[in-house]
XYZ file of C-alpha atoms in Angstrom:
496
model
C -17.772 -73.624 -25.497
C -15.471 -71.756 -23.095
C -13.499 -68.668 -24.073
C -10.258 -67.099 -22.867
C -12.467 -64.733 -20.866
C -13.751 -67.783 -18.957
C -10.199 -68.898 -18.186
C -8.934 -65.411 -17.232
C -11.755 -63.158 -16.057
C -11.626 -59.589 -17.351
C -11.951 -57.073 -14.476
C -15.023 -55.040 -15.471
C -16.100 -51.821 -13.768
C -18.623 -49.012 -14.207
C -17.547 -46.796 -17.115
C -19.000 -43.301 -16.894
C -18.647 -42.558 -20.612
C -21.133 -45.334 -21.428
C -23.844 -44.147 -19.047
C -27.200 -43.234 -20.657
C -26.880 -39.800 -19.044
C -23.697 -39.108 -21.024
C -25.204 -40.416 -24.265
C -28.482 -38.546 -23.807
C -26.701 -35.279 -22.973
C -24.746 -35.246 -26.220
C -27.787 -36.351 -28.211
C -29.797 -33.445 -26.775
C -27.016 -30.955 -27.502
C -26.941 -32.102 -31.119
C -30.684 -31.649 -31.575
C -31.942 -35.185 -30.971
C -34.796 -36.249 -28.705
C -33.481 -39.338 -26.864
C -35.612 -41.366 -24.509
C -35.800 -40.050 -20.912
C -33.292 -41.932 -18.788
C -35.566 -43.144 -15.948
C -37.502 -45.393 -18.358
C -34.758 -46.075 -20.900
C -33.926 -49.409 -22.508
C -30.227 -50.310 -22.619
C -28.385 -53.134 -24.404
C -24.734 -53.882 -23.658
C -22.826 -56.105 -26.088
C -19.926 -57.859 -24.378
C -21.231 -57.004 -20.900
C -18.896 -59.343 -18.997
C -20.142 -59.754 -15.430
C -22.453 -56.736 -15.739
C -20.325 -54.449 -13.551
C -21.083 -51.572 -15.914
C -24.766 -52.387 -16.496
C -25.926 -53.421 -13.005
C -25.441 -49.959 -11.399
C -27.461 -48.404 -14.242
C -30.313 -50.823 -13.577
C -30.080 -50.160 -9.849
C -30.358 -46.382 -10.388
C -33.285 -46.640 -12.814
C -35.757 -49.279 -11.591
C -38.322 -48.294 -14.261
C -35.811 -48.910 -17.069
C -34.973 -52.179 -18.834
C -31.419 -53.479 -19.183
C -30.033 -56.426 -21.167
C -26.431 -57.601 -21.397
C -25.044 -60.398 -23.551
C -21.617 -62.027 -23.471
C -19.995 -65.233 -24.712
C -18.162 -65.784 -21.409
C -20.375 -68.071 -19.307
C -18.346 -67.648 -16.097
C -18.741 -63.862 -16.170
C -22.471 -64.074 -16.909
C -23.022 -66.436 -13.973
C -21.138 -64.077 -11.645
C -23.198 -61.126 -12.832
C -26.485 -62.956 -12.375
C -25.508 -63.824 -8.804
C -24.957 -60.122 -8.139
C -28.324 -59.260 -9.692
C -30.061 -61.856 -7.511
C -28.334 -60.579 -4.365
C -29.600 -57.051 -5.093
C -33.097 -58.263 -5.982
C -33.126 -56.442 -9.324
C -36.008 -57.349 -11.651
C -35.244 -54.931 -14.512
C -32.026 -56.460 -15.839
C -31.064 -59.692 -17.640
C -27.616 -61.020 -18.442
C -27.602 -63.722 -21.120
C -24.865 -66.132 -22.163
C -25.002 -65.468 -25.901
C -22.463 -65.119 -28.695
C -22.972 -61.877 -30.582
C -22.931 -63.854 -33.850
C -26.070 -65.678 -32.689
C -27.898 -62.501 -31.635
C -30.426 -60.688 -33.788
C -33.261 -58.147 -33.825
C -35.289 -60.468 -31.617
C -33.369 -58.930 -28.700
C -35.737 -55.971 -28.982
C -35.407 -52.216 -29.470
C -33.145 -50.128 -27.273
C -32.620 -46.433 -26.610
C -28.938 -46.939 -25.869
C -26.592 -49.653 -27.183
C -23.148 -50.045 -25.587
C -20.141 -51.913 -26.976
C -17.140 -51.011 -24.838
C -13.802 -52.750 -25.369
C -15.115 -55.076 -28.068
C -14.700 -53.685 -31.597
C -10.879 -53.768 -31.834
C -10.542 -57.159 -30.161
C -12.775 -59.297 -32.381
C -12.425 -60.542 -36.004
C -13.894 -58.614 -38.932
C -17.119 -60.694 -39.194
C -17.863 -59.966 -35.535
C -17.206 -56.249 -36.042
C -19.686 -56.319 -38.913
C -22.237 -58.080 -36.737
C -21.706 -55.602 -33.914
C -22.619 -52.637 -36.122
C -25.449 -54.514 -37.846
C -26.917 -55.402 -34.455
C -26.571 -51.835 -33.210
C -28.458 -50.619 -36.272
C -31.168 -53.284 -36.017
C -31.862 -52.755 -32.300
C -31.456 -48.971 -32.026
C -34.583 -46.854 -31.444
C -35.221 -44.002 -33.948
C -33.532 -41.416 -31.700
C -31.288 -43.948 -29.999
C -27.543 -43.617 -29.412
C -24.881 -46.319 -29.741
C -21.536 -46.175 -27.913
C -18.589 -48.001 -29.515
C -15.032 -47.768 -28.196
C -12.004 -48.897 -30.187
C -8.245 -48.563 -30.519
C -7.481 -45.679 -32.835
C -4.678 -44.888 -35.242
C -2.108 -43.474 -35.501
C -1.444 -43.856 -31.748
C -2.508 -47.488 -31.885
C 0.713 -48.208 -33.765
C 2.624 -47.617 -30.521
C 0.508 -50.158 -28.656
C 0.897 -52.474 -31.643
C 4.685 -52.145 -31.526
C 4.801 -53.212 -27.894
C 2.221 -55.956 -28.504
C 4.335 -57.489 -31.265
C 7.580 -57.456 -29.290
C 5.820 -58.922 -26.229
C 4.183 -61.718 -28.256
C 7.521 -62.544 -29.914
C 9.185 -62.809 -26.512
C 6.438 -64.976 -25.004
C 6.679 -67.784 -27.530
C 4.088 -70.380 -26.569
C 3.450 -69.261 -22.981
C -0.312 -69.157 -22.349
C -0.778 -69.114 -18.562
C -1.503 -65.764 -16.954
C 1.460 -65.265 -14.603
C 4.330 -66.334 -16.916
C 2.682 -64.529 -19.826
C 2.482 -61.227 -17.953
C 5.927 -61.661 -16.401
C 7.502 -62.257 -19.812
C 5.622 -59.408 -21.446
C 6.793 -56.905 -18.853
C 10.338 -58.262 -18.948
C 10.936 -57.341 -22.595
C 9.314 -53.952 -22.109
C 11.783 -53.253 -19.304
C 14.642 -54.316 -21.592
C 13.386 -51.927 -24.240
C 13.236 -48.958 -21.883
C 16.680 -49.714 -20.486
C 17.996 -49.227 -24.027
C 16.304 -45.831 -24.477
C 18.839 -43.735 -22.594
C 17.874 -40.109 -22.310
C 14.245 -40.679 -23.311
C 13.001 -39.364 -19.954
C 9.633 -39.991 -18.334
C 7.430 -37.915 -20.643
C 6.237 -38.690 -24.156
C 4.253 -41.416 -25.852
C 6.659 -44.340 -25.373
C 7.234 -43.848 -21.608
C 3.493 -43.342 -21.094
C 2.701 -46.618 -22.820
C 5.390 -48.456 -20.869
C 3.963 -47.057 -17.632
C 0.520 -48.351 -18.642
C 1.878 -51.825 -19.386
C 3.787 -52.037 -16.108
C 0.984 -50.719 -13.881
C -2.166 -52.134 -15.447
C -3.886 -55.105 -13.847
C -2.451 -58.259 -15.332
C -5.862 -59.550 -16.451
C -6.396 -56.400 -18.510
C -2.965 -56.644 -20.106
C -3.591 -60.332 -20.873
C -6.706 -59.525 -22.894
C -5.908 -56.029 -24.192
C -2.349 -56.032 -25.576
C -1.869 -59.797 -25.592
C -5.261 -60.904 -26.910
C -5.720 -62.965 -30.059
C -7.014 -59.970 -32.054
C -5.809 -56.378 -32.010
C -7.169 -54.211 -34.805
C -6.801 -50.427 -34.400
C -8.441 -48.264 -37.065
C -8.436 -44.675 -38.182
C -11.413 -42.586 -37.108
C -12.550 -42.037 -40.694
C -12.224 -45.793 -41.399
C -14.462 -46.613 -38.439
C -17.079 -44.108 -39.573
C -16.988 -45.514 -43.112
C -17.602 -48.948 -41.613
C -20.503 -47.638 -39.531
C -21.981 -45.898 -42.591
C -22.230 -49.255 -44.393
C -24.745 -50.220 -41.694
C -26.726 -46.980 -41.757
C -25.076 -45.320 -38.756
C -23.425 -41.901 -38.564
C -21.119 -39.979 -36.215
C -22.869 -38.080 -33.437
C -19.982 -37.063 -31.136
C -17.279 -38.448 -28.897
C -18.510 -39.603 -25.488
C -16.059 -37.088 -23.998
C -16.770 -33.821 -25.802
C -13.455 -32.449 -24.525
C -11.704 -35.057 -26.687
C -13.119 -33.393 -29.814
C -11.329 -30.122 -29.042
C -7.833 -29.107 -30.232
C -6.574 -28.999 -26.656
C -2.939 -27.916 -26.536
C -2.388 -27.939 -30.302
C -0.829 -24.652 -31.527
C -3.378 -22.099 -32.717
C -1.587 -21.716 -36.061
C -1.850 -25.466 -36.744
C -5.528 -25.543 -35.737
C -6.187 -22.672 -38.148
C -4.506 -24.599 -40.958
C -6.499 -27.734 -40.134
C -9.722 -25.725 -40.137
C -8.807 -24.309 -43.539
C -8.125 -27.743 -45.008
C -11.168 -29.355 -43.348
C -13.457 -26.725 -44.828
C -16.057 -27.029 -42.073
C -16.187 -30.848 -42.138
C -15.992 -31.898 -38.475
C -15.064 -35.501 -39.313
C -12.074 -34.415 -41.413
C -11.149 -31.950 -38.652
C -11.242 -34.670 -35.986
C -9.140 -36.998 -38.123
C -6.449 -34.332 -38.440
C -6.593 -33.806 -34.663
C -6.026 -37.560 -34.207
C -2.942 -37.320 -36.424
C -1.540 -34.356 -34.495
C -2.282 -35.880 -31.065
C -1.192 -39.398 -32.056
C -4.490 -40.601 -30.633
C -4.712 -44.179 -29.309
C -8.321 -44.682 -28.256
C -11.785 -43.429 -29.187
C -15.234 -43.619 -27.602
C -17.559 -42.775 -30.464
C -21.305 -42.196 -30.352
C -23.404 -43.188 -33.359
C -26.998 -42.605 -34.412
C -29.174 -43.446 -37.431
C -27.968 -41.884 -40.675
C -31.412 -40.389 -41.351
C -31.080 -37.874 -38.502
C -29.962 -34.393 -39.556
C -27.264 -33.220 -37.148
C -25.818 -29.722 -36.665
C -22.082 -29.149 -36.903
C -21.854 -28.000 -33.268
C -23.876 -28.238 -30.037
C -27.042 -26.139 -29.991
C -27.125 -23.466 -27.293
C -30.931 -23.537 -27.426
C -30.910 -27.072 -25.955
C -29.019 -26.099 -22.780
C -32.031 -25.044 -20.634
C -33.163 -28.674 -20.382
C -29.802 -29.775 -18.936
C -27.933 -29.628 -15.619
C -24.388 -28.399 -14.940
C -21.712 -29.517 -12.499
C -18.021 -28.856 -11.929
C -15.388 -30.177 -9.557
C -13.185 -27.144 -10.263
C -12.359 -25.160 -7.129
C -11.294 -21.506 -6.836
C -7.607 -20.925 -6.208
C -8.424 -17.876 -4.053
C -9.818 -18.467 -0.586
C -12.465 -15.825 -1.266
C -12.826 -15.123 -5.010
C -13.449 -11.509 -5.996
C -16.330 -11.290 -8.483
C -15.583 -7.670 -9.385
C -15.215 -7.014 -13.109
C -11.574 -6.980 -14.214
C -10.259 -9.031 -11.275
C -8.804 -12.298 -12.568
C -9.700 -15.516 -10.729
C -8.690 -19.101 -11.499
C -10.717 -22.283 -10.964
C -8.884 -25.614 -11.191
C -10.438 -29.023 -11.835
C -9.143 -32.523 -12.418
C -6.711 -33.692 -15.136
C -5.231 -30.201 -15.425
C -8.506 -28.592 -16.537
C -8.810 -24.966 -15.465
C -10.519 -21.704 -16.309
C -9.041 -18.239 -15.719
C -11.410 -15.298 -16.109
C -12.135 -11.739 -15.050
C -15.751 -11.917 -16.230
C -18.134 -11.522 -13.232
C -20.832 -13.901 -14.497
C -18.298 -16.609 -15.382
C -16.740 -16.322 -11.928
C -20.186 -16.505 -10.326
C -21.066 -19.615 -12.366
C -17.856 -21.399 -11.402
C -18.194 -20.456 -7.728
C -21.795 -21.701 -7.540
C -20.878 -24.996 -9.208
C -17.884 -25.431 -6.879
C -20.106 -24.949 -3.840
C -22.721 -27.392 -5.165
C -20.306 -30.195 -6.169
C -20.927 -33.127 -6.532
C -24.541 -32.102 -7.049
C -25.747 -30.444 -10.233
C -27.672 -27.231 -10.823
C -30.296 -26.895 -13.534
C -29.226 -24.427 -16.201
C -32.176 -22.045 -15.572
C -31.499 -22.085 -11.806
C -27.797 -21.531 -12.428
C -28.529 -18.488 -14.611
C -30.772 -16.912 -11.980
C -28.365 -17.569 -9.096
C -25.266 -16.444 -11.030
C -26.967 -13.210 -12.092
C -27.802 -12.424 -8.458
C -24.321 -13.319 -7.234
C -22.572 -11.310 -9.945
C -24.851 -8.351 -9.289
C -25.785 -7.911 -12.926
C -28.607 -9.250 -15.087
C -27.641 -11.780 -17.739
C -29.549 -13.450 -20.532
C -29.521 -17.143 -21.439
C -27.278 -16.420 -24.436
C -24.492 -15.226 -22.140
C -24.750 -18.275 -19.897
C -24.894 -20.567 -22.938
C -21.604 -19.122 -24.187
C -19.986 -19.665 -20.777
C -21.255 -23.232 -20.389
C -20.345 -24.370 -23.899
C -16.851 -22.877 -23.587
C -16.168 -24.474 -20.191
C -17.784 -27.760 -21.296
C -15.478 -27.841 -24.328
C -12.511 -27.198 -22.029
C -13.453 -30.112 -19.771
C -14.011 -27.846 -16.758
C -17.827 -28.087 -16.597
C -19.983 -31.200 -17.004
C -23.444 -31.227 -18.548
C -26.072 -33.795 -17.601
C -29.474 -34.872 -18.872
C -30.232 -36.527 -15.526
C -28.587 -35.244 -12.334
C -26.748 -37.892 -10.291
C -28.648 -38.895 -7.159
C -26.234 -37.560 -4.571
C -25.971 -34.897 -1.884
C -23.159 -32.445 -1.239
C -23.678 -32.142 2.508
C -23.818 -34.753 5.255
C -27.367 -34.999 6.577
C -28.532 -35.869 10.089
C -29.158 -39.448 8.955
C -26.526 -40.006 6.225
C -27.237 -42.681 3.640
C -25.306 -44.444 0.899
C -27.074 -46.406 -1.808
C -28.028 -50.018 -1.162
C -25.617 -50.977 -3.943
C -22.697 -49.175 -2.275
C -23.503 -50.701 1.119
C -23.675 -54.170 -0.400
C -20.331 -53.687 -2.177
C -18.705 -52.339 1.004
C -19.648 -55.519 2.858
C -18.036 -57.680 0.168
C -14.944 -55.908 -1.130
C -12.938 -52.782 -1.808
C -14.558 -51.489 -5.021
C -17.553 -49.219 -4.472
C -19.716 -47.641 -7.199
C -20.556 -43.964 -6.754
C -23.758 -42.257 -7.885
C -21.688 -40.734 -10.711
C -21.119 -44.220 -12.189
C -17.483 -44.325 -11.168
C -15.533 -46.816 -9.059
C -13.745 -45.875 -5.846
C -11.338 -48.301 -4.195
C -11.854 -48.165 -0.441
C -8.877 -50.016 0.992
C -9.531 -49.103 4.637
C -11.841 -51.699 6.197
C -12.898 -49.143 8.827
C -14.291 -46.869 6.099
C -16.029 -49.841 4.464
C -17.625 -50.663 7.813
C -18.897 -47.073 7.975
C -20.343 -47.225 4.432
C -22.137 -50.479 5.239
C -23.952 -48.734 8.107
C -25.158 -45.739 6.080
C -28.756 -46.864 5.633
C -30.383 -43.533 6.510
C -31.540 -44.873 9.890
C -28.383 -44.118 11.878
C -27.676 -40.583 13.044
C -24.122 -39.583 14.013
C -24.475 -40.780 17.612
C -25.771 -44.166 16.415
C -22.848 -44.530 14.021
C -20.436 -43.896 16.899
C -22.204 -46.490 19.068
C -22.229 -49.131 16.302
C -18.644 -48.640 15.151
C -17.035 -48.213 18.590
C -16.975 -51.913 19.577
C -15.977 -52.966 16.043
C -13.111 -50.521 15.459
C -11.928 -50.237 19.094
C -10.547 -46.715 18.699
C -10.323 -43.961 21.317
C -13.612 -42.060 21.265
C -12.064 -38.782 20.091
C -10.318 -40.541 17.197
C -13.506 -42.419 16.314
C -15.659 -39.273 16.258
C -13.122 -37.318 14.224
C -12.636 -40.222 11.808
C -16.365 -40.590 11.165
C -16.761 -36.835 10.588
C -13.834 -36.653 8.170
C -14.842 -39.723 6.218
C -18.491 -38.718 5.902
C -17.352 -35.431 4.361
C -15.014 -37.293 1.997
C -17.786 -39.706 0.990
C -20.088 -36.777 0.215
C -17.409 -35.209 -1.984
C -17.040 -38.463 -3.916
C -20.812 -38.640 -4.607
C -21.219 -41.642 -2.318
C -24.044 -40.203 -0.191
C -27.669 -40.038 -1.339
C -29.250 -38.461 1.761
């Protein structure tokens, strides 16, 4: 039986928050002993065409990966991709989740992204029951869902769009009508400006790919829930809250200190109650929650003692051309999405400078401690580094990893991109990086360059191969290749 996802294909993509590295990192920080990633077993419920799962299988040939989905068209497309890459460690099966059971096997990581809030209650029950039944003793499940109270805003727009559409079912008229009434609404909100929750949601509706809007806001089911309601549901199936997939999302962020203090007083040390209050104050719309078996005893906060087994990375760059590491001199390091750290502490400045120079590669925590101590010119113990890393990790400035991404920060003599990236560059614009993210490469000249990066062409060979194809003046060609190789390295596209 076909589904709406067969009629209108959902545009899947790699989603970094679901990667086993992210799940394992948080499990380790909270005292668990998850399976090592190279040999992990991963199940994705509602895998679509496998765009999220296939890169994981490509990176970890000793692991085992299984995806199931009720959309036959998407499964067939994913299996064609698997065959073209010659992958033997992944299966995509056309299977309704209601027909799936423990016979699927046992998995270290179970992923259900974009499923829970868009299916009826019996399917939500089955999702959590299946996660419980298939999850290894120290396994981690990822479940994303629309959250309240912010979900009410999406619900408001959903209801007005559905009212306006009447019986229209085809993609183009459905999207056109949905966006029309949203434009009417905003035209009536004189003085509202471009900031705030309503304008942000309107911007999302107007800019999102029409296939996503068709299934997300305009789907048959839309069921946002409060954080504490979701956890109560998970508890019925023997699962408990581990953390959010983005640890930064668990922090108060820009909430006033006085309000955070009041919330902490009322929560009385209960991190679930605390997070629910944060959702109220932030008007949160979406959550990416990690679950584990209820029998595991979890600490209230990440354990500093677990840091030495991890790796650190940061895209934050120093504002100063040459940062001064002297004690008392303030330096600022700025990352993406407004994340930044300002400090006069020599060791903190040394840590941030070393990570900036290494990006997009990671540094092991023990190596980082040794190098930062030398650079700062003062000895430091692991406790000091642990404080720095946990503070910057909470602020979203530093990343922590259980398995470092397979990438290089510098262009080698024989630059190489992964076989997956080269294959994607030959077929389209969307390329998967080693950090499990998608980059749209619109320039066909850059895609031609990526396709050639097999580790067998040095710079002169790249110039010879691309010259007849691109037909550019030699100086422009040489400069273009140099610039783009550096950009590809910065985006974690190069592996050698």
